[in-house]
């Protein structure tokens, strides 16, 4: 064994790194290590685990607490084949609710589900999935690396589905039907295996659907009634972004990864607020040393009750909180390192990461059951 650990991230400090209790938003932070076997941790501001779930599937991205005290969790369906090289990296397939003691209360399965599954309080689930395009439909997808389709020239295209508590399909949307190919081309550096790579889908207060299209660098609002695109971010505003959410004033909070950012030769990530009225950026956070904070994939941001923002620097397993004026007041680095379960993913990501997809902060009032189980 080498004397020095060759995993650069693991050599750095883990656990609680920084805390200013006078500025941080009180509460508990939830996260699921992506290379874990199904562990979900709830930690306090000091980085101490106050509750843990052990679920039967490794994370198919993330977990979230619902108002009734149950845990919404997206897991990886075992035994599925890789549809293309990156598929095992971000697929899911199991969408479940679990009690605080880890008992699985309900499951919905779809082997083509990936990235996001938004569990609604009434039992519905809104999630992203895939469908195959062949022949002329596949050829009509614009951009990407020529010849990089999957076997037989197939392109996997995104769909969005909503199912009820019993798994009944209530609503669906197809990128192949509603996205204009010329207006939403793949970036030239992306493989043509997956278009447009929807990594986030959430309902808006008006009932329409907010989605993030990573490989075409666009945030869009989809009409629930017609399926048409009602709004999109201005080209160049975001680059390979993740996790847009609607704020109380109607603005959109977005984790902007910054890969292939137009006009910038040094990549960096940032969190921004977009005004839907004119597409302008009204608030932005980036590290004072811009190049220090760069997440080429994954990432999220959550606006907290006191106006601060919780940021998930996903590849680095780094969770941090900043005030409105950019003051970093809390930082925690996930201390759990492991390799991905699937050999295909280990080949693409051979190190043992401590990555997480999204983290969420909850106040004590939002989790009253915690006192009785602690």
Tab-separated table of N, CA and C in Angstrom, residues 207-354:
chain	number	residue	atom	x	y	z
A	207	UNK	N	-48.859	25.199	-12.139
A	207	UNK	CA	-49.191	23.892	-12.691
A	207	UNK	C	-48.353	23.469	-13.867
A	208	UNK	N	-47.605	24.392	-14.447
A	208	UNK	CA	-46.727	24.032	-15.557
A	208	UNK	C	-45.444	23.396	-15.032
A	209	UNK	N	-44.581	22.958	-15.942
A	209	UNK	CA	-43.438	22.127	-15.576
A	209	UNK	C	-42.133	22.860	-15.876
A	210	UNK	N	-41.255	22.916	-14.879
A	210	UNK	CA	-39.931	23.516	-15.020
A	210	UNK	C	-38.920	22.398	-15.244
A	211	UNK	N	-38.115	22.510	-16.297
A	211	UNK	CA	-37.162	21.448	-16.623
A	211	UNK	C	-35.818	22.039	-17.018
A	212	UNK	N	-34.761	21.265	-16.745
A	212	UNK	CA	-33.390	21.636	-17.114
A	212	UNK	C	-32.900	20.683	-18.179
A	213	UNK	N	-32.499	21.228	-19.333
A	213	UNK	CA	-32.012	20.448	-20.465
A	213	UNK	C	-30.508	20.657	-20.558
A	214	UNK	N	-29.747	19.754	-19.945
A	214	UNK	CA	-28.311	19.968	-19.780
A	214	UNK	C	-27.562	20.054	-21.098
A	215	UNK	N	-27.726	19.082	-21.961
A	215	UNK	CA	-26.861	18.982	-23.140
A	215	UNK	C	-27.161	20.018	-24.214
A	216	UNK	N	-28.242	20.801	-24.002
A	216	UNK	CA	-28.523	21.908	-24.921
A	216	UNK	C	-28.479	23.246	-24.178
A	217	UNK	N	-28.054	23.208	-22.905
A	217	UNK	CA	-27.891	24.415	-22.089
A	217	UNK	C	-29.133	25.303	-22.114
A	218	UNK	N	-30.233	24.740	-21.630
A	218	UNK	CA	-31.481	25.507	-21.600
A	218	UNK	C	-32.317	25.109	-20.400
A	219	UNK	N	-32.914	26.112	-19.762
A	219	UNK	CA	-33.960	25.908	-18.763
A	219	UNK	C	-35.266	26.282	-19.440
A	220	UNK	N	-36.280	25.427	-19.306
A	220	UNK	CA	-37.529	25.668	-20.018
A	220	UNK	C	-38.718	25.511	-19.087
A	221	UNK	N	-39.829	26.143	-19.466
A	221	UNK	CA	-41.124	25.924	-18.837
A	221	UNK	C	-42.016	25.259	-19.872
A	222	UNK	N	-42.584	24.113	-19.506
A	222	UNK	CA	-43.412	23.322	-20.405
A	222	UNK	C	-44.876	23.469	-19.997
A	223	UNK	N	-45.738	23.732	-20.968
A	223	UNK	CA	-47.169	23.820	-20.699
A	223	UNK	C	-47.713	22.437	-20.362
A	224	UNK	N	-48.338	22.335	-19.231
A	224	UNK	CA	-48.952	21.057	-18.876
A	224	UNK	C	-50.153	20.754	-19.774
A	225	UNK	N	-50.820	21.791	-20.271
A	225	UNK	CA	-52.013	21.589	-21.094
A	225	UNK	C	-51.674	21.163	-22.513
A	226	UNK	N	-50.647	21.797	-23.112
A	226	UNK	CA	-50.372	21.557	-24.536
A	226	UNK	C	-49.027	20.893	-24.809
A	227	UNK	N	-48.107	20.931	-23.841
A	227	UNK	CA	-46.772	20.388	-24.058
A	227	UNK	C	-45.810	21.346	-24.723
A	228	UNK	N	-46.283	22.521	-25.104
A	228	UNK	CA	-45.403	23.466	-25.789
A	228	UNK	C	-44.448	24.140	-24.807
A	229	UNK	N	-43.358	24.678	-25.343
A	229	UNK	CA	-42.394	25.417	-24.536
A	229	UNK	C	-42.907	26.849	-24.366
A	230	UNK	N	-43.249	27.204	-23.135
A	230	UNK	CA	-43.789	28.531	-22.854
A	230	UNK	C	-42.684	29.557	-22.614
A	231	UNK	N	-41.530	29.102	-22.165
A	231	UNK	CA	-40.427	30.008	-21.817
A	231	UNK	C	-39.133	29.220	-21.857
A	232	UNK	N	-38.045	29.881	-22.269
A	232	UNK	CA	-36.729	29.271	-22.168
A	232	UNK	C	-35.715	30.336	-21.772
A	233	UNK	N	-34.662	29.919	-21.094
A	233	UNK	CA	-33.589	30.845	-20.755
A	233	UNK	C	-32.932	31.347	-22.037
A	234	UNK	N	-32.463	32.569	-21.995
A	234	UNK	CA	-31.802	33.130	-23.164
A	234	UNK	C	-30.529	32.346	-23.467
A	235	UNK	N	-30.255	32.020	-24.738
A	235	UNK	CA	-29.018	31.303	-25.073
A	235	UNK	C	-27.792	32.016	-24.516
A	236	UNK	N	-26.912	31.255	-23.881
A	236	UNK	CA	-25.705	31.817	-23.290
A	236	UNK	C	-25.836	32.151	-21.822
A	237	UNK	N	-27.069	32.130	-21.284
A	237	UNK	CA	-27.259	32.459	-19.866
A	237	UNK	C	-26.727	31.350	-18.973
A	238	UNK	N	-27.027	30.106	-19.333
A	238	UNK	CA	-26.586	28.956	-18.544
A	238	UNK	C	-25.790	28.004	-19.424
A	239	UNK	N	-24.926	27.214	-18.769
A	239	UNK	CA	-24.080	26.269	-19.495
A	239	UNK	C	-24.059	24.931	-18.754
A	240	UNK	N	-24.768	23.949	-19.313
A	240	UNK	CA	-24.822	22.587	-18.769
A	240	UNK	C	-25.384	22.561	-17.342
A	241	UNK	N	-26.367	23.373	-17.074
A	241	UNK	CA	-26.918	23.678	-15.753
A	241	UNK	C	-27.674	22.507	-15.134
A	242	UNK	N	-28.003	22.673	-13.838
A	242	UNK	CA	-28.774	21.703	-13.085
A	242	UNK	C	-29.755	22.404	-12.144
A	243	UNK	N	-30.785	21.678	-11.758
A	243	UNK	CA	-31.644	21.940	-10.598
A	243	UNK	C	-32.277	23.324	-10.517
A	244	UNK	N	-32.925	23.826	-11.573
A	244	UNK	CA	-33.657	25.088	-11.400
A	244	UNK	C	-34.847	24.906	-10.470
A	245	UNK	N	-35.090	25.905	-9.625
A	245	UNK	CA	-36.250	25.894	-8.739
A	245	UNK	C	-36.909	27.260	-8.768
A	246	UNK	N	-38.198	27.278	-8.488
A	246	UNK	CA	-38.964	28.523	-8.473
A	246	UNK	C	-38.912	29.144	-7.085
A	247	UNK	N	-38.542	30.426	-7.016
A	247	UNK	CA	-38.520	31.153	-5.755
A	247	UNK	C	-39.878	31.803	-5.484
A	248	UNK	N	-40.042	32.315	-4.283
A	248	UNK	CA	-41.337	32.887	-3.901
A	248	UNK	C	-41.742	34.059	-4.791
A	249	UNK	N	-40.754	34.802	-5.304
A	249	UNK	CA	-41.068	35.952	-6.151
A	249	UNK	C	-41.165	35.590	-7.630
A	250	UNK	N	-41.114	34.309	-7.954
A	250	UNK	CA	-41.238	33.874	-9.335
A	250	UNK	C	-39.925	33.741	-10.087
A	251	UNK	N	-38.836	34.264	-9.506
A	251	UNK	CA	-37.531	34.080	-10.145
A	251	UNK	C	-37.129	32.609	-10.095
A	252	UNK	N	-36.145	32.263	-10.903
A	252	UNK	CA	-35.638	30.903	-10.922
A	252	UNK	C	-34.222	30.879	-10.359
A	253	UNK	N	-33.993	29.989	-9.405
A	253	UNK	CA	-32.665	29.766	-8.848
A	253	UNK	C	-32.059	28.575	-9.584
A	254	UNK	N	-30.851	28.753	-10.131
A	254	UNK	CA	-30.252	27.731	-11.001
A	254	UNK	C	-28.800	27.494	-10.619
A	255	UNK	N	-28.404	26.213	-10.573
A	255	UNK	CA	-26.995	25.849	-10.442
A	255	UNK	C	-26.429	25.807	-11.855
A	256	UNK	N	-25.581	26.776	-12.184
A	256	UNK	CA	-25.019	26.917	-13.532
A	256	UNK	C	-23.606	26.331	-13.541
A	257	UNK	N	-23.459	25.135	-14.088
A	257	UNK	CA	-22.179	24.420	-14.013
A	257	UNK	C	-21.035	25.147	-14.704
A	258	UNK	N	-21.291	25.740	-15.871
A	258	UNK	CA	-20.252	26.526	-16.523
A	258	UNK	C	-19.384	25.776	-17.510
A	259	UNK	N	-19.740	24.528	-17.843
A	259	UNK	CA	-19.003	23.807	-18.878
A	259	UNK	C	-19.333	24.443	-20.238
A	260	UNK	N	-18.306	24.733	-21.023
A	260	UNK	CA	-18.472	25.362	-22.342
A	260	UNK	C	-19.168	26.725	-22.249
A	261	UNK	N	-18.885	27.481	-21.174
A	261	UNK	CA	-19.517	28.795	-21.034
A	261	UNK	C	-19.042	29.721	-22.142
A	262	UNK	N	-19.943	30.299	-22.922
A	262	UNK	CA	-19.529	31.171	-24.027
A	262	UNK	C	-18.723	32.373	-23.526
A	263	UNK	N	-17.613	32.656	-24.201
A	263	UNK	CA	-16.819	33.834	-23.902
A	263	UNK	C	-15.887	33.715	-22.725
A	264	UNK	N	-15.760	32.505	-22.145
A	264	UNK	CA	-14.892	32.320	-20.984
A	264	UNK	C	-13.928	31.170	-21.258
A	265	UNK	N	-12.645	31.444	-21.143
A	265	UNK	CA	-11.667	30.381	-21.395
A	265	UNK	C	-11.340	29.594	-20.140
A	266	UNK	N	-11.706	30.107	-18.955
A	266	UNK	CA	-11.512	29.388	-17.701
A	266	UNK	C	-12.902	29.040	-17.144
A	267	UNK	N	-13.206	27.746	-17.015
A	267	UNK	CA	-14.548	27.379	-16.543
A	267	UNK	C	-14.708	27.609	-15.046
A	268	UNK	N	-15.908	27.952	-14.652
A	268	UNK	CA	-16.249	28.085	-13.233
A	268	UNK	C	-17.750	27.872	-13.089
A	269	UNK	N	-18.162	27.456	-11.907
A	269	UNK	CA	-19.576	27.274	-11.619
A	269	UNK	C	-20.096	28.450	-10.806
A	270	UNK	N	-21.397	28.622	-10.837
A	270	UNK	CA	-22.029	29.710	-10.110
A	270	UNK	C	-23.479	29.341	-9.828
A	271	UNK	N	-24.106	30.070	-8.925
A	271	UNK	CA	-25.542	29.964	-8.675
A	271	UNK	C	-26.153	31.302	-9.049
A	272	UNK	N	-27.239	31.267	-9.797
A	272	UNK	CA	-27.823	32.514	-10.296
A	272	UNK	C	-29.335	32.536	-10.071
A	273	UNK	N	-29.872	33.756	-10.022
A	273	UNK	CA	-31.311	33.983	-10.059
A	273	UNK	C	-31.650	34.598	-11.410
A	274	UNK	N	-32.611	34.011	-12.102
A	274	UNK	CA	-33.034	34.506	-13.410
A	274	UNK	C	-34.430	35.105	-13.295
A	275	UNK	N	-34.589	36.295	-13.827
A	275	UNK	CA	-35.895	36.944	-13.913
A	275	UNK	C	-36.604	36.391	-15.145
A	276	UNK	N	-37.738	35.728	-14.942
A	276	UNK	CA	-38.438	35.145	-16.085
A	276	UNK	C	-39.043	36.197	-17.008
A	277	UNK	N	-39.228	37.410	-16.493
A	277	UNK	CA	-39.852	38.446	-17.324
A	277	UNK	C	-38.965	38.828	-18.501
A	278	UNK	N	-37.676	39.013	-18.247
A	278	UNK	CA	-36.781	39.435	-19.338
A	278	UNK	C	-35.548	38.554	-19.490
A	279	UNK	N	-35.424	37.509	-18.663
A	279	UNK	CA	-34.288	36.599	-18.787
A	279	UNK	C	-33.008	37.097	-18.158
A	280	UNK	N	-33.061	38.234	-17.468
A	280	UNK	CA	-31.846	38.808	-16.888
A	280	UNK	C	-31.423	38.061	-15.630
A	281	UNK	N	-30.120	38.055	-15.367
A	281	UNK	CA	-29.573	37.502	-14.133
A	281	UNK	C	-29.601	38.605	-13.073
A	282	UNK	N	-30.338	38.380	-11.988
A	282	UNK	CA	-30.525	39.397	-10.964
A	282	UNK	C	-29.669	39.160	-9.722
A	283	UNK	N	-29.131	37.966	-9.579
A	283	UNK	CA	-28.233	37.657	-8.457
A	283	UNK	C	-27.311	36.538	-8.885
A	284	UNK	N	-26.081	36.586	-8.373
A	284	UNK	CA	-25.103	35.567	-8.755
A	284	UNK	C	-24.143	35.318	-7.601
A	285	UNK	N	-23.845	34.053	-7.375
A	285	UNK	CA	-22.758	33.705	-6.461
A	285	UNK	C	-21.736	32.868	-7.224
A	286	UNK	N	-20.473	33.246	-7.109
A	286	UNK	CA	-19.356	32.407	-7.514
A	286	UNK	C	-18.273	32.584	-6.475
A	287	UNK	N	-17.365	31.642	-6.380
A	287	UNK	CA	-16.307	31.765	-5.398
A	287	UNK	C	-15.449	32.992	-5.707
A	288	UNK	N	-14.922	33.674	-4.683
A	288	UNK	CA	-14.029	34.817	-4.956
A	288	UNK	C	-12.881	34.456	-5.895
A	289	UNK	N	-12.378	33.224	-5.776
A	289	UNK	CA	-11.444	32.691	-6.773
A	289	UNK	C	-12.277	31.806	-7.692
A	290	UNK	N	-12.762	32.362	-8.778
A	290	UNK	CA	-13.779	31.692	-9.584
A	290	UNK	C	-13.421	30.256	-9.939
A	291	UNK	N	-12.164	30.038	-10.274
A	291	UNK	CA	-11.759	28.715	-10.741
A	291	UNK	C	-11.795	27.665	-9.629
A	292	UNK	N	-11.842	28.088	-8.370
A	292	UNK	CA	-11.852	27.131	-7.264
A	292	UNK	C	-13.162	26.346	-7.219
A	293	UNK	N	-14.263	27.004	-7.509
A	293	UNK	CA	-15.578	26.365	-7.471
A	293	UNK	C	-15.991	26.041	-8.901
A	294	UNK	N	-15.747	24.792	-9.291
A	294	UNK	CA	-16.137	24.336	-10.627
A	294	UNK	C	-16.594	22.890	-10.538
A	295	UNK	N	-17.863	22.679	-10.774
A	295	UNK	CA	-18.455	21.346	-10.806
A	295	UNK	C	-18.853	21.047	-12.246
A	296	UNK	N	-18.107	20.237	-12.960
A	296	UNK	CA	-18.419	20.010	-14.377
A	296	UNK	C	-19.722	19.250	-14.598
A	297	UNK	N	-20.196	18.529	-13.586
A	297	UNK	CA	-21.467	17.829	-13.719
A	297	UNK	C	-22.147	17.777	-12.353
A	298	UNK	N	-23.459	17.602	-12.391
A	298	UNK	CA	-24.316	17.579	-11.194
A	298	UNK	C	-24.276	18.945	-10.478
A	299	UNK	N	-24.919	19.009	-9.300
A	299	UNK	CA	-24.961	20.251	-8.544
A	299	UNK	C	-26.381	20.734	-8.304
A	300	UNK	N	-26.562	21.505	-7.221
A	300	UNK	CA	-27.888	22.055	-6.921
A	300	UNK	C	-27.752	23.240	-5.982
A	301	UNK	N	-28.861	23.968	-5.830
A	301	UNK	CA	-28.919	25.109	-4.911
A	301	UNK	C	-30.325	25.188	-4.334
A	302	UNK	N	-30.399	25.529	-3.058
A	302	UNK	CA	-31.686	25.648	-2.359
A	302	UNK	C	-31.713	26.972	-1.613
A	303	UNK	N	-32.751	27.779	-1.821
A	303	UNK	CA	-32.928	29.012	-1.070
A	303	UNK	C	-33.497	28.678	0.306
A	304	UNK	N	-32.857	29.173	1.351
A	304	UNK	CA	-33.206	28.852	2.725
A	304	UNK	C	-34.119	29.923	3.326
A	305	UNK	N	-34.793	29.617	4.431
A	305	UNK	CA	-35.762	30.566	5.002
A	305	UNK	C	-35.182	31.925	5.350
A	306	UNK	N	-33.903	32.007	5.748
A	306	UNK	CA	-33.323	33.300	6.119
A	306	UNK	C	-32.725	34.045	4.931
A	307	UNK	N	-32.927	33.542	3.724
A	307	UNK	CA	-32.410	34.197	2.518
A	307	UNK	C	-31.078	33.667	2.051
A	308	UNK	N	-30.423	32.841	2.859
A	308	UNK	CA	-29.170	32.213	2.425
A	308	UNK	C	-29.441	31.154	1.361
A	309	UNK	N	-28.379	30.637	0.783
A	309	UNK	CA	-28.494	29.621	-0.255
A	309	UNK	C	-27.581	28.444	0.084
A	310	UNK	N	-28.162	27.250	0.112
A	310	UNK	CA	-27.396	26.024	0.303
A	310	UNK	C	-26.974	25.515	-1.071
A	311	UNK	N	-25.683	25.263	-1.235
A	311	UNK	CA	-25.133	24.863	-2.528
A	311	UNK	C	-24.534	23.471	-2.413
A	312	UNK	N	-24.823	22.620	-3.386
A	312	UNK	CA	-24.223	21.294	-3.462
A	312	UNK	C	-23.217	21.275	-4.597
A	313	UNK	N	-21.937	21.247	-4.241
A	313	UNK	CA	-20.847	21.070	-5.202
A	313	UNK	C	-20.669	19.553	-5.337
A	314	UNK	N	-21.453	18.959	-6.210
A	314	UNK	CA	-21.676	17.520	-6.207
A	314	UNK	C	-20.433	16.651	-6.398
A	315	UNK	N	-19.617	16.886	-7.442
A	315	UNK	CA	-18.489	15.973	-7.646
A	315	UNK	C	-17.508	15.955	-6.481
A	316	UNK	N	-17.405	17.075	-5.772
A	316	UNK	CA	-16.475	17.170	-4.647
A	316	UNK	C	-17.097	16.779	-3.321
A	317	UNK	N	-18.383	16.418	-3.326
A	317	UNK	CA	-19.050	16.099	-2.068
A	317	UNK	C	-19.029	17.253	-1.096
A	318	UNK	N	-19.067	18.465	-1.620
A	318	UNK	CA	-18.892	19.665	-0.807
A	318	UNK	C	-20.225	20.405	-0.717
A	319	UNK	N	-20.736	20.552	0.495
A	319	UNK	CA	-21.970	21.262	0.745
A	319	UNK	C	-21.622	22.556	1.463
A	320	UNK	N	-22.136	23.677	0.982
A	320	UNK	CA	-21.825	24.939	1.646
A	320	UNK	C	-22.986	25.903	1.536
A	321	UNK	N	-22.986	26.872	2.450
A	321	UNK	CA	-24.063	27.856	2.543
A	321	UNK	C	-23.477	29.246	2.428
A	322	UNK	N	-24.146	30.100	1.635
A	322	UNK	CA	-23.688	31.475	1.472
A	322	UNK	C	-24.840	32.432	1.745
A	323	UNK	N	-24.491	33.616	2.232
A	323	UNK	CA	-25.489	34.659	2.453
A	323	UNK	C	-25.766	35.375	1.134
A	324	UNK	N	-26.730	36.298	1.189
A	324	UNK	CA	-27.104	37.039	-0.024
A	324	UNK	C	-25.926	37.819	-0.590
A	325	UNK	N	-25.008	38.287	0.289
A	325	UNK	CA	-23.854	39.052	-0.195
A	325	UNK	C	-22.628	38.174	-0.447
A	326	UNK	N	-22.832	36.857	-0.454
A	326	UNK	CA	-21.755	35.966	-0.857
A	326	UNK	C	-20.829	35.492	0.246
A	327	UNK	N	-21.198	35.732	1.498
A	327	UNK	CA	-20.369	35.304	2.629
A	327	UNK	C	-20.605	33.818	2.891
A	328	UNK	N	-19.558	33.001	2.824
A	328	UNK	CA	-19.681	31.572	3.109
A	328	UNK	C	-19.724	31.382	4.616
A	329	UNK	N	-20.844	30.820	5.118
A	329	UNK	CA	-21.036	30.724	6.570
A	329	UNK	C	-21.123	29.290	7.070
A	330	UNK	N	-21.140	28.305	6.173
A	330	UNK	CA	-21.162	26.894	6.576
A	330	UNK	C	-20.582	26.061	5.440
A	331	UNK	N	-19.772	25.078	5.804
A	331	UNK	CA	-19.199	24.190	4.795
A	331	UNK	C	-18.978	22.811	5.400
A	332	UNK	N	-19.370	21.804	4.639
A	332	UNK	CA	-19.254	20.416	5.080
A	332	UNK	C	-18.840	19.588	3.880
A	333	UNK	N	-17.871	18.698	4.085
A	333	UNK	CA	-17.415	17.814	3.011
A	333	UNK	C	-17.776	16.387	3.381
A	334	UNK	N	-18.508	15.739	2.489
A	334	UNK	CA	-18.969	14.369	2.730
A	334	UNK	C	-17.766	13.458	2.955
A	335	UNK	N	-17.740	12.707	4.068
A	335	UNK	CA	-16.571	11.894	4.389
A	335	UNK	C	-16.642	10.452	3.890
A	336	UNK	N	-17.649	10.127	3.088
A	336	UNK	CA	-17.847	8.744	2.648
A	336	UNK	C	-17.341	8.565	1.220
A	337	UNK	N	-16.298	7.777	1.055
A	337	UNK	CA	-15.668	7.537	-0.245
A	337	UNK	C	-15.828	6.066	-0.622
A	338	UNK	N	-16.207	5.814	-1.861
A	338	UNK	CA	-16.324	4.437	-2.338
A	338	UNK	C	-16.381	4.451	-3.856
A	339	UNK	N	-16.164	3.290	-4.452
A	339	UNK	CA	-16.280	3.163	-5.898
A	339	UNK	C	-17.714	2.858	-6.292
A	340	UNK	N	-18.059	3.183	-7.544
A	340	UNK	CA	-19.386	2.849	-8.048
A	340	UNK	C	-19.539	1.341	-8.158
A	341	UNK	N	-20.766	0.859	-7.983
A	341	UNK	CA	-21.010	-0.580	-7.967
A	341	UNK	C	-20.799	-1.215	-9.337
A	342	UNK	N	-21.202	-0.516	-10.397
A	342	UNK	CA	-21.134	-1.102	-11.729
A	342	UNK	C	-19.742	-0.926	-12.325
A	343	UNK	N	-19.220	-1.996	-12.940
A	343	UNK	CA	-17.887	-1.941	-13.542
A	343	UNK	C	-17.810	-0.902	-14.644
A	344	UNK	N	-18.925	-0.709	-15.384
A	344	UNK	CA	-18.910	0.266	-16.470
A	344	UNK	C	-18.654	1.676	-15.933
A	345	UNK	N	-19.242	1.994	-14.780
A	345	UNK	CA	-19.057	3.326	-14.205
A	345	UNK	C	-17.664	3.449	-13.595
A	346	UNK	N	-17.183	2.384	-12.981
A	346	UNK	CA	-15.829	2.426	-12.423
A	346	UNK	C	-14.794	2.676	-13.509
A	347	UNK	N	-15.057	2.147	-14.693
A	347	UNK	CA	-14.131	2.389	-15.787
A	347	UNK	C	-14.088	3.843	-16.204
A	348	UNK	N	-15.240	4.524	-16.131
A	348	UNK	CA	-15.305	5.939	-16.492
A	348	UNK	C	-14.838	6.834	-15.351
A	349	UNK	N	-15.090	6.398	-14.096
A	349	UNK	CA	-14.737	7.175	-12.903
A	349	UNK	C	-13.989	6.243	-11.950
A	350	UNK	N	-12.707	5.990	-12.225
A	350	UNK	CA	-11.979	4.962	-11.471
A	350	UNK	C	-11.646	5.321	-10.027
A	351	UNK	N	-11.641	6.598	-9.689
A	351	UNK	CA	-11.358	6.971	-8.301
A	351	UNK	C	-12.552	6.630	-7.418
A	352	UNK	N	-12.375	6.701	-6.117
A	352	UNK	CA	-13.474	6.466	-5.182
A	352	UNK	C	-14.021	7.816	-4.734
A	353	UNK	N	-15.100	8.288	-5.350
A	353	UNK	CA	-15.593	9.631	-5.042
A	353	UNK	C	-16.450	9.687	-3.783
A	354	UNK	N	-16.659	10.911	-3.312
A	354	UNK	CA	-17.583	11.180	-2.211
A	354	UNK	C	-18.757	12.023	-2.711
